[in-house]
Coordinates of C-alpha atoms in Angstrom, one line a residue:
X22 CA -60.9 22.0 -34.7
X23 CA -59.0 19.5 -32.8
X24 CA -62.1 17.1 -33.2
X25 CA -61.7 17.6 -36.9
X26 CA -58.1 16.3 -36.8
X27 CA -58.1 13.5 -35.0
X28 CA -61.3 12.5 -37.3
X29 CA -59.0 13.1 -40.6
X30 CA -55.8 11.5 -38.9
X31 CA -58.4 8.3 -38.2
X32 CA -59.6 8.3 -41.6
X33 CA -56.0 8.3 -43.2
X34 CA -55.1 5.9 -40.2
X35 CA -58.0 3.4 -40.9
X36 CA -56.8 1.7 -43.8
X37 CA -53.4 0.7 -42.4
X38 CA -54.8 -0.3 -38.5
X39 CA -57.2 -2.4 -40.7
X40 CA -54.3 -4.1 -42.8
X41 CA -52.3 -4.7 -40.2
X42 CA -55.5 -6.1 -37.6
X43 CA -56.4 -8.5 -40.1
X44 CA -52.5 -9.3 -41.5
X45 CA -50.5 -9.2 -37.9
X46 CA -53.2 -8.8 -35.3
X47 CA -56.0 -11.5 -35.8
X48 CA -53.0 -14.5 -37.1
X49 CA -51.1 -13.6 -33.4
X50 CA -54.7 -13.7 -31.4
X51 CA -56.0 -16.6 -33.6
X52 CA -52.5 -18.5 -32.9
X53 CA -52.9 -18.5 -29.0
X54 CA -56.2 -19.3 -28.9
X55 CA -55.7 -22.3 -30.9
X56 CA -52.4 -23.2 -29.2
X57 CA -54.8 -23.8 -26.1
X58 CA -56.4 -26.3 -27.6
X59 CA -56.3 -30.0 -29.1
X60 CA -55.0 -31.1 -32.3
X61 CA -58.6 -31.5 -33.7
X62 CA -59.5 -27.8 -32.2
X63 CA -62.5 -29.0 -30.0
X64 CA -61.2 -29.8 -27.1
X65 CA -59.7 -27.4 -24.5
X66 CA -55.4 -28.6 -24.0
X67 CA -54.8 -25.8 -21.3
X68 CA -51.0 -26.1 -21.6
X69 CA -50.3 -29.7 -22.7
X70 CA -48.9 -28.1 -26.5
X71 CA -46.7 -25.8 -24.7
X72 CA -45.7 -28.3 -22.6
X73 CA -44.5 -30.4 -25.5
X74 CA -42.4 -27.6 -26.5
X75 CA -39.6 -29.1 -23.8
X76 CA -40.5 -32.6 -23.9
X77 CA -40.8 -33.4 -27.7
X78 CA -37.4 -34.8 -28.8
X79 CA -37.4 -32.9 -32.5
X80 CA -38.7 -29.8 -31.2
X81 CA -35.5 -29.6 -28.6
X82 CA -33.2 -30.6 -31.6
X83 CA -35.0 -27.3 -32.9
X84 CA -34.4 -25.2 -30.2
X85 CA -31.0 -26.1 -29.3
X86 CA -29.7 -25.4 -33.3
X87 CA -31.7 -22.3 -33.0
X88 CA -29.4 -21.5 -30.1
X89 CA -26.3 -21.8 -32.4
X90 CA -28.0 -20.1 -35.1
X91 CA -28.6 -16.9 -32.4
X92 CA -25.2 -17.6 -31.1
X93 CA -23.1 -17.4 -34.3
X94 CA -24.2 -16.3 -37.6
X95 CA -25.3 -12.7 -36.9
X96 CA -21.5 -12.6 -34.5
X97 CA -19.9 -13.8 -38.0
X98 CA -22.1 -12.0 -40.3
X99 CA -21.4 -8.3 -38.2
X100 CA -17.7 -9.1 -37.9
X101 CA -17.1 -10.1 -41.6
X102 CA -19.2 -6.7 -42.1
X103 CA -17.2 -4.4 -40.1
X104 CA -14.0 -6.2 -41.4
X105 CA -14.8 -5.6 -44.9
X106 CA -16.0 -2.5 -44.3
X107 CA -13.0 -1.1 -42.8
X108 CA -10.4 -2.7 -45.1
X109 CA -12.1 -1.7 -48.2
X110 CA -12.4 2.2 -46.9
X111 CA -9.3 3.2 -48.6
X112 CA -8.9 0.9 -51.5
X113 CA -9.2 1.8 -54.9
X114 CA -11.8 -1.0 -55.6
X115 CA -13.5 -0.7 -52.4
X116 CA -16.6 0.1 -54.0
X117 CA -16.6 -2.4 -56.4
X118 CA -15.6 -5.2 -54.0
X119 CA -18.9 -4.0 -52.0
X120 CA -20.7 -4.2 -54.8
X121 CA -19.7 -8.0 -54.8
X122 CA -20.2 -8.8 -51.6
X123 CA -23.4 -7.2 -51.5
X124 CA -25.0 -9.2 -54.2
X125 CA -25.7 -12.3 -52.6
X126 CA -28.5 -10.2 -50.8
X127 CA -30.0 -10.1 -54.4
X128 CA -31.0 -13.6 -54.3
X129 CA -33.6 -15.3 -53.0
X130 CA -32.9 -17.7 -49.9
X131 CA -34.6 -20.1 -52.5
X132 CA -32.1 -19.5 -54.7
X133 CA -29.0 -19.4 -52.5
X134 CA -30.6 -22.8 -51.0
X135 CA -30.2 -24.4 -54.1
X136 CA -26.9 -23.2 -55.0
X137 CA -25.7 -24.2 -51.7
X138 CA -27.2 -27.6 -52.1
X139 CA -25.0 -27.9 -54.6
X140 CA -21.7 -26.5 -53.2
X141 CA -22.0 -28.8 -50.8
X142 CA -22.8 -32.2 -53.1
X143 CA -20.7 -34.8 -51.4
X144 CA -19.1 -35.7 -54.9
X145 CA -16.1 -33.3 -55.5
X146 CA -16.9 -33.7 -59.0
X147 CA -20.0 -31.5 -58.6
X148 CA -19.8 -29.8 -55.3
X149 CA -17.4 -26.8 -54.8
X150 CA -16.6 -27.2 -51.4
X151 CA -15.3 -30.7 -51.4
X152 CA -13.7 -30.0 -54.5
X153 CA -11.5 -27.0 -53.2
X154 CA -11.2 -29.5 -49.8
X155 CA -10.3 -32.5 -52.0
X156 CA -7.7 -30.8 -54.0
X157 CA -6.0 -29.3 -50.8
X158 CA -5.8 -33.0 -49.0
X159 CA -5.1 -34.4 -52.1
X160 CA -1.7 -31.5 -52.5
X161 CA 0.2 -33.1 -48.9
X162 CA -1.7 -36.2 -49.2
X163 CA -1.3 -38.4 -52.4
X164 CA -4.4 -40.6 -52.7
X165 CA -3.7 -44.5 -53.4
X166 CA -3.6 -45.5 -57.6
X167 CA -5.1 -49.1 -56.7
X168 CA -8.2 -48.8 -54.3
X169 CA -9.7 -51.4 -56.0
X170 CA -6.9 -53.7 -56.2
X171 CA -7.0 -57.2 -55.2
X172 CA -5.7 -61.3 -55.6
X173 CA -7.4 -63.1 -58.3
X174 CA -7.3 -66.8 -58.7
X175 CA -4.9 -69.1 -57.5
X176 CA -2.8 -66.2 -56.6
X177 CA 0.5 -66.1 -54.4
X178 CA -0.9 -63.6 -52.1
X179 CA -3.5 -64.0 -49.0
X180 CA -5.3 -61.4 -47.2
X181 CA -3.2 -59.7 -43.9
X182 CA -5.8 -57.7 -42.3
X183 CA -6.8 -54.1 -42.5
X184 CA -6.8 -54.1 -46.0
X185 CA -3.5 -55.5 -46.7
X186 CA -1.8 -58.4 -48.6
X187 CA 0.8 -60.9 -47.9
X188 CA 2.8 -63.3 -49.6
X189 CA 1.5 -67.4 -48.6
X190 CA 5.5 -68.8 -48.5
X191 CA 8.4 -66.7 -47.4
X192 CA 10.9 -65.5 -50.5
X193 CA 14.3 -66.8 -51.4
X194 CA 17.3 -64.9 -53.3
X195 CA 17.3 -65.6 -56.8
X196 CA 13.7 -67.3 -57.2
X197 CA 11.5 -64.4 -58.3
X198 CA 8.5 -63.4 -56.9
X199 CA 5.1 -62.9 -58.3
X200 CA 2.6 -60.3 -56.8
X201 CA -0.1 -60.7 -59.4
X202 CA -3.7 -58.3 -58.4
X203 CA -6.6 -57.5 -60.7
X204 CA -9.5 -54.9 -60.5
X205 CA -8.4 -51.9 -61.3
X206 CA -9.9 -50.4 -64.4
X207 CA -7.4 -49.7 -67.1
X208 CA -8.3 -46.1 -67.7
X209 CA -7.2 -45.6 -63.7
X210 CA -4.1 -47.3 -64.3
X211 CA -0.7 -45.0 -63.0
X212 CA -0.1 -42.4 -65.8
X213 CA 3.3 -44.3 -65.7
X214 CA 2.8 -47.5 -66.2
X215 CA 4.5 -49.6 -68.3
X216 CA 4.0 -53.0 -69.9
X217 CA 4.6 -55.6 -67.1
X218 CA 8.6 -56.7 -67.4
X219 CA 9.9 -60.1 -66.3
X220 CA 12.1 -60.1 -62.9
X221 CA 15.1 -60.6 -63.0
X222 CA 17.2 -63.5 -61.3
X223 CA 19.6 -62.5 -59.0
X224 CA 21.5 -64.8 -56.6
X225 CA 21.9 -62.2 -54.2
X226 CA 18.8 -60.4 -54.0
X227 CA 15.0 -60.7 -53.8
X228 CA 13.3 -59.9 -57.1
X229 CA 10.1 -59.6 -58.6
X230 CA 6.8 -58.1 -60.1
X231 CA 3.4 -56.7 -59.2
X232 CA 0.9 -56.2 -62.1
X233 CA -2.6 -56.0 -63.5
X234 CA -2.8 -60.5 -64.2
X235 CA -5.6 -59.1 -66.8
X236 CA -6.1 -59.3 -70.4
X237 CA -9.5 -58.4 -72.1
X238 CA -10.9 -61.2 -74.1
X239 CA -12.1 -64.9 -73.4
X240 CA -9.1 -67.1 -72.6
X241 CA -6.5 -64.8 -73.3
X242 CA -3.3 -64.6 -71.5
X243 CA -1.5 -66.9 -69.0
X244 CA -2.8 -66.9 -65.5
X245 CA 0.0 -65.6 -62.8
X246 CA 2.4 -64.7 -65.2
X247 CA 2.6 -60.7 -67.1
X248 CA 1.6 -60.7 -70.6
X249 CA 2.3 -58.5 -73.0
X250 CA -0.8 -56.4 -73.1
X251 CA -0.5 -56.2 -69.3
X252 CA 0.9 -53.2 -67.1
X253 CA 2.6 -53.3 -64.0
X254 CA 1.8 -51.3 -60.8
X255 CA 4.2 -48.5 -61.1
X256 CA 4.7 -47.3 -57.8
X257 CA 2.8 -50.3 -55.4
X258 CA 4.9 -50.3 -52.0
X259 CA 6.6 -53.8 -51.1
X260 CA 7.6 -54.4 -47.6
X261 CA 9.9 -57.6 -46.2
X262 CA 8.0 -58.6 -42.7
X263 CA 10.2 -60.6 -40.5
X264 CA 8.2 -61.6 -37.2
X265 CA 6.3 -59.0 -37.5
X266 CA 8.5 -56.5 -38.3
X267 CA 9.2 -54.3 -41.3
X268 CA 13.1 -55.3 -42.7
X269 CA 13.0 -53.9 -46.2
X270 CA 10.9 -52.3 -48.3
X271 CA 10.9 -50.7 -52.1
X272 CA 8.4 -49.1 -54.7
X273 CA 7.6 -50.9 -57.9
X274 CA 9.2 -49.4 -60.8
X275 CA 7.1 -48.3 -63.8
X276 CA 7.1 -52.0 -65.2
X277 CA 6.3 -53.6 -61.8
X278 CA 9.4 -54.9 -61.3
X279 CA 11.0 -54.3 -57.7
X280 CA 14.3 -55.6 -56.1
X281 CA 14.7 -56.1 -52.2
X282 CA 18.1 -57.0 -50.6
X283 CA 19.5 -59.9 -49.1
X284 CA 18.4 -59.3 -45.9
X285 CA 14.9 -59.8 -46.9
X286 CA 15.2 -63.6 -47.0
X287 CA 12.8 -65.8 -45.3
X288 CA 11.0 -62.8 -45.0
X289 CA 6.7 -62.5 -46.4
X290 CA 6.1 -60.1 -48.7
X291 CA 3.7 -57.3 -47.6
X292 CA 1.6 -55.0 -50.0
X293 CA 0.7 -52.4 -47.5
X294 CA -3.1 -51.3 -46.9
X295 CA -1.9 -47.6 -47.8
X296 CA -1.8 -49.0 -51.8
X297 CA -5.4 -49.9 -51.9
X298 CA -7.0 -46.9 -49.8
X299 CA -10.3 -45.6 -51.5
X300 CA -9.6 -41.8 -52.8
X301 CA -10.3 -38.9 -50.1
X302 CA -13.9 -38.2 -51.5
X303 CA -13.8 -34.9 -48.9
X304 CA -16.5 -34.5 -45.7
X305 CA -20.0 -34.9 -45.6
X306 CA -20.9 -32.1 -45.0
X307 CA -24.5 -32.4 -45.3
X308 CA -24.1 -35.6 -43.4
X309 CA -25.6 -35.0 -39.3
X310 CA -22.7 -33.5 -37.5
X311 CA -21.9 -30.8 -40.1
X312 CA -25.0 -30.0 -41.9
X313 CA -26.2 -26.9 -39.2
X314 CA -22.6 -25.0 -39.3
X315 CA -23.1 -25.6 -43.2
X316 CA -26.4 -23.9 -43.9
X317 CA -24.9 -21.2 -41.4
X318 CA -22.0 -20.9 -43.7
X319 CA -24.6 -20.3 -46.8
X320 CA -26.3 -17.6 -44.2
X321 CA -23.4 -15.6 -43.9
X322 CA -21.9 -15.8 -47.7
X323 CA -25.7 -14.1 -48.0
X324 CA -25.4 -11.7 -45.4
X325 CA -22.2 -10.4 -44.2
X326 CA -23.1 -7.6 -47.6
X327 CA -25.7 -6.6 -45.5
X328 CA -24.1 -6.1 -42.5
X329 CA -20.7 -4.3 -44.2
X330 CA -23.3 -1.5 -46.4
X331 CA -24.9 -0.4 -42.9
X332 CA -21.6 -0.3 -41.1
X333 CA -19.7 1.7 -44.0
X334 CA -22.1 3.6 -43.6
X335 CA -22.1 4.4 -40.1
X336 CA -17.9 4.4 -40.6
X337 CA -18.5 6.9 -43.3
X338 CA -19.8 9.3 -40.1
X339 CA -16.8 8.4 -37.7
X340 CA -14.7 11.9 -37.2
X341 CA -11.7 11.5 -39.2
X342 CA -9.9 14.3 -36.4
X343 CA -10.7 11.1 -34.1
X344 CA -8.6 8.3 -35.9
X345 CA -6.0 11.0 -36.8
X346 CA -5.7 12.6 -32.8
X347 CA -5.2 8.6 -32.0
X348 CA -2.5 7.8 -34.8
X349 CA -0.4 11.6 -33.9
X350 CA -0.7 9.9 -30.3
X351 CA 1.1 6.5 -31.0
X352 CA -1.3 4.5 -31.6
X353 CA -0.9 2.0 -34.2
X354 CA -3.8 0.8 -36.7
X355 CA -4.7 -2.2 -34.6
X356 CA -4.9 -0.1 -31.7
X357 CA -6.9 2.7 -33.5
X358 CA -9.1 0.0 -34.8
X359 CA -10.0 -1.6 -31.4
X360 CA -10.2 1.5 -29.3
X361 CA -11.6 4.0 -31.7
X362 CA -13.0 3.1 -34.6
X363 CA -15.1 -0.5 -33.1
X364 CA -16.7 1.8 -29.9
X365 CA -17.4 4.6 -32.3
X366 CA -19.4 2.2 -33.9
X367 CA -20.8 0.2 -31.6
X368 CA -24.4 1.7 -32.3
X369 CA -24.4 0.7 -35.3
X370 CA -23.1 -3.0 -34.6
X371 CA -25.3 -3.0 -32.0
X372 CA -28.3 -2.5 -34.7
X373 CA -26.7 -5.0 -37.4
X374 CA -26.5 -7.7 -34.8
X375 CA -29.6 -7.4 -33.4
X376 CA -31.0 -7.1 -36.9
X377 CA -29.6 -10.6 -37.7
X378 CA -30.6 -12.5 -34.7
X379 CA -34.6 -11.9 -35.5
X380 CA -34.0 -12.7 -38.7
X381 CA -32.0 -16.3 -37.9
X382 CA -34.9 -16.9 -35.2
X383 CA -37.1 -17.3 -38.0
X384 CA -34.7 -18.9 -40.9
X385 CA -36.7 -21.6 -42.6
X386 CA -35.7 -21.5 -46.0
X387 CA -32.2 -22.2 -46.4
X388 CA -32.7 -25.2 -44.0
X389 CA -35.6 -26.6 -45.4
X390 CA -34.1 -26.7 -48.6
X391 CA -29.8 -27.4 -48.0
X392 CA -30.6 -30.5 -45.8
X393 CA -31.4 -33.4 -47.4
X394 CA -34.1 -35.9 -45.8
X395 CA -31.4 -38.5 -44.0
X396 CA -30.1 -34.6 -42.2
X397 CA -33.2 -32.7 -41.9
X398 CA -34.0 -33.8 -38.6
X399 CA -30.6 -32.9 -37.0
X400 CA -30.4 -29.7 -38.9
X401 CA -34.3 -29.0 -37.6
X402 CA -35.1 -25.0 -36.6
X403 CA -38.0 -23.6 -35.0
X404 CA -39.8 -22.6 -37.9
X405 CA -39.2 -25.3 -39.7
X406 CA -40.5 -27.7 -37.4
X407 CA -43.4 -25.5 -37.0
X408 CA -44.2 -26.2 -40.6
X409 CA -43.8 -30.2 -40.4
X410 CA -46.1 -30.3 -37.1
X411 CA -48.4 -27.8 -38.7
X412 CA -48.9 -29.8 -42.4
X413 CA -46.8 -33.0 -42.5
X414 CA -47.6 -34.3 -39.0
X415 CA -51.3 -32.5 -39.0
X416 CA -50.3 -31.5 -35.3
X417 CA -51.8 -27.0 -34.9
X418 CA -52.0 -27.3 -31.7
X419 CA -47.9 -27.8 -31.4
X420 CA -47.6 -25.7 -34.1
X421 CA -49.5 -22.9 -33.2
X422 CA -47.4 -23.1 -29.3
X423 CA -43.9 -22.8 -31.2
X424 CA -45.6 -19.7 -33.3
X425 CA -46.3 -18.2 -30.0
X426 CA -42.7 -19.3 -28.3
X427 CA -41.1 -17.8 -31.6
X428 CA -42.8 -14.6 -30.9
X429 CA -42.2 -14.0 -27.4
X430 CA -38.2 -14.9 -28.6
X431 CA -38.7 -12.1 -30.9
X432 CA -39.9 -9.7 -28.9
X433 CA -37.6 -8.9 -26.6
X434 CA -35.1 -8.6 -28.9
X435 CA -37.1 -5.9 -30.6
X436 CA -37.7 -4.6 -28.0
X437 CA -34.2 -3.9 -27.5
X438 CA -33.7 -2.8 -31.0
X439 CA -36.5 -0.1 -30.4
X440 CA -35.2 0.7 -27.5
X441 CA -31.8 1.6 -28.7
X442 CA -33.1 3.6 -32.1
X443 CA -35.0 6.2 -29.8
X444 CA -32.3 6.8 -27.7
X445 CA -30.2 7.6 -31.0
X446 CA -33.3 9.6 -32.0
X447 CA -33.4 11.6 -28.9
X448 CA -29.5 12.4 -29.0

């Protein structure tokens, strides 16, 4: 009878040890074998792939931003989850608000690659997050109206270094100055400017006018001098410089027209570098130093869902006598939080965290497809550069050596997970 058992339970057994030999057993044996040998697969390498594992300068880039990946997306993604979790336990909308968070988990890291690639587009005209980060600089921070600014011909002014420009002769009490500039584009003109006005002469003061010396058309207008059809550079900062130093300075008026005092005689006229900044365009940050915390950023907007559905659910089975005992006893809800509620649950975050870190050693996706080509190779990840030595550098031999490092990363880490699930079994 018992023979007859184990014969069925075989039987019933076969077809699954036979999917899983030929799906997860003969790829891990066929990968060390052929990680022990050259890159054309005749020639015995010993350990020489293995070996390149520490010496190859893009597959330590690899393993060092697989390090931060281990390091910091599952710790952000189980944190986010246990915060949500437990602020949306008594809300109203909690569920709904779940139901949000939780739906990035419905798209594909395809997908989410793509959309991310876009978030991030370095022109804040088309990606979200320099956008937002634009708008925010921009709120403390006004952007220059004249980044494109400069002397045309025969002009009064010279350039002062840094992006600055000076008057060539110093400037005298009733002689008005000119401080004519082309190349700004008329449709990026100051929402304020007016037509360029003439200066006024006064005995006692310095006075003049900065404007756009450009009128469309062939041989129209008078060179160094504003035309009607011209506008003046409402709002272009004037300073008096005296030996180097700063003695006076005003802001053109809508016209261009500006007035200095007295003092400013003898003094060169300085349009600071400030008025011809180029616009805050927001970071780069798909650009070398920020494109790994980036694509971790995308990882977590997917997962933290995950993460807060299996820790509501463990929260769901907390004792509520527990975080009621601690609340009659003093304690207040940060306290409860941190000394109840987070050890209660620390199987469960345990679970989620380990979860995540076998998944981000083999993230592949979201990489290969967020980092453009100039960033690719400082945002490299194990598997990633598994698949460029294995098909775009025809290298198996590497390849099949960081298939076998990735597994023996993985395993103890499942090992772990294992290990803690039968002890919750057994209790």
């Amino acid at each position: 009878m018992t023979g007859t058992r184990t014969t069925m339970a075989a039987l019933f057994l076969l077809p699954a040890l036979v999917l899983l030999g030929a799906l997860v057993v003969y790829p891990i044996g066929y990968s060390v074998v052929r990680s022990l040998y050259d890159q054309s697969g005749d020639g015995f390498a010993g350990f020489d792939n293995y070996q390149a594992l520490f010496t190859d300068d893009g597959i330590r880039t690899a393993l060092k931003n697989n390090i931060i990946w281990v390091v910091f997306a599952p710790t952000v993604a189980t944190a986010l989850g246990l915060i949500f979790a437990v602020l949306t336990e008594r809300v109203r909308w909690g569920t709904a608000f779940k139901l949000v968070v939780f739906m990035p988990m419905a798209i594909s890291m395809l997908a989410a690659g793509i959309i991310f690639r876009l978030v991030y587009d370095q022109d804040p005209d088309k990606g979200v997050a320099n956008a937002v980060w634009v708008g925010v600089h921009d709120t403390f921070a006004q952007s220059s109206a004249f980044p494109k600014a400069h002397p045309g011909r025969q002009s009064p002014l010279e350039a002062a270094g840094g992006g600055a420009f000076v008057t060539k002769e110093p400037v005298r009490p009733g002689e008005p100055v000119t401080l004519p500039l082309v190349g700004v584009a008329p449709d990026l003109m100051p929402d304020d400017a007016e037509p360029a006005g003439q200066p006024p002469s006064d005995p006692g003061k310095i006075t003049g006018t900065t404007w756009q010396d450009f009128t469309r058309g062939k041989g129209v207008g008078t060179l160094g001098a504003p035309d009607p059809a011209e506008l003046g550079y409402a709002g272009m900062k004037i300073e008096a410089v005296k030996d180097g130093e700063v003695v006076a300075s005003t802001t053109a008026a809508g016209d261009g027209t500006f007035t200095l005092p007295a003092s400013a005689e003898g003094a060169l006229l300085r349009l600071p570098a400030d008025n011809f900044q180029e616009p805050y365009n927001g970071l780069d940050w798909l650009g070398p130093s920020l494109v790994t915390p980036a694509i971790i950023g995308s990882y977590i907007w997917m997962w933290a869902g995950f993460a807060m559905v299996l820790i509501a659910a463990g929260l769901a089975g907390v004792p509520r006598e527990l975080l009621e005992a601690a609340r009659v006893d003093g304690a207040n809800e940060w306290q409860v939080f941190r000394r109840v509620t987070v050890p209660l649950l620390a199987p469960v975050l345990a679970v989620v965290t380990v979860t995540l870190m076998i998944n981000v050693l083999k993230v592949f996706d979201l990489v290969f497809i967020i980092a453009p080509g100039s960033s690719q190779d400082d945002a490299n990840v194990l598997a990633l550069e598994l698949y460029r030595k294995g098909f775009a550098e025809d290298q198996p031999g590497v390849a099949s050596a960081i298939a076998v490092f990735l597994l023996l990363l993985v395993i103890p880490v499942m090992w772990f997970n294992v290990r803690r699930l039968r002890r919750e079994v057994r209790r």
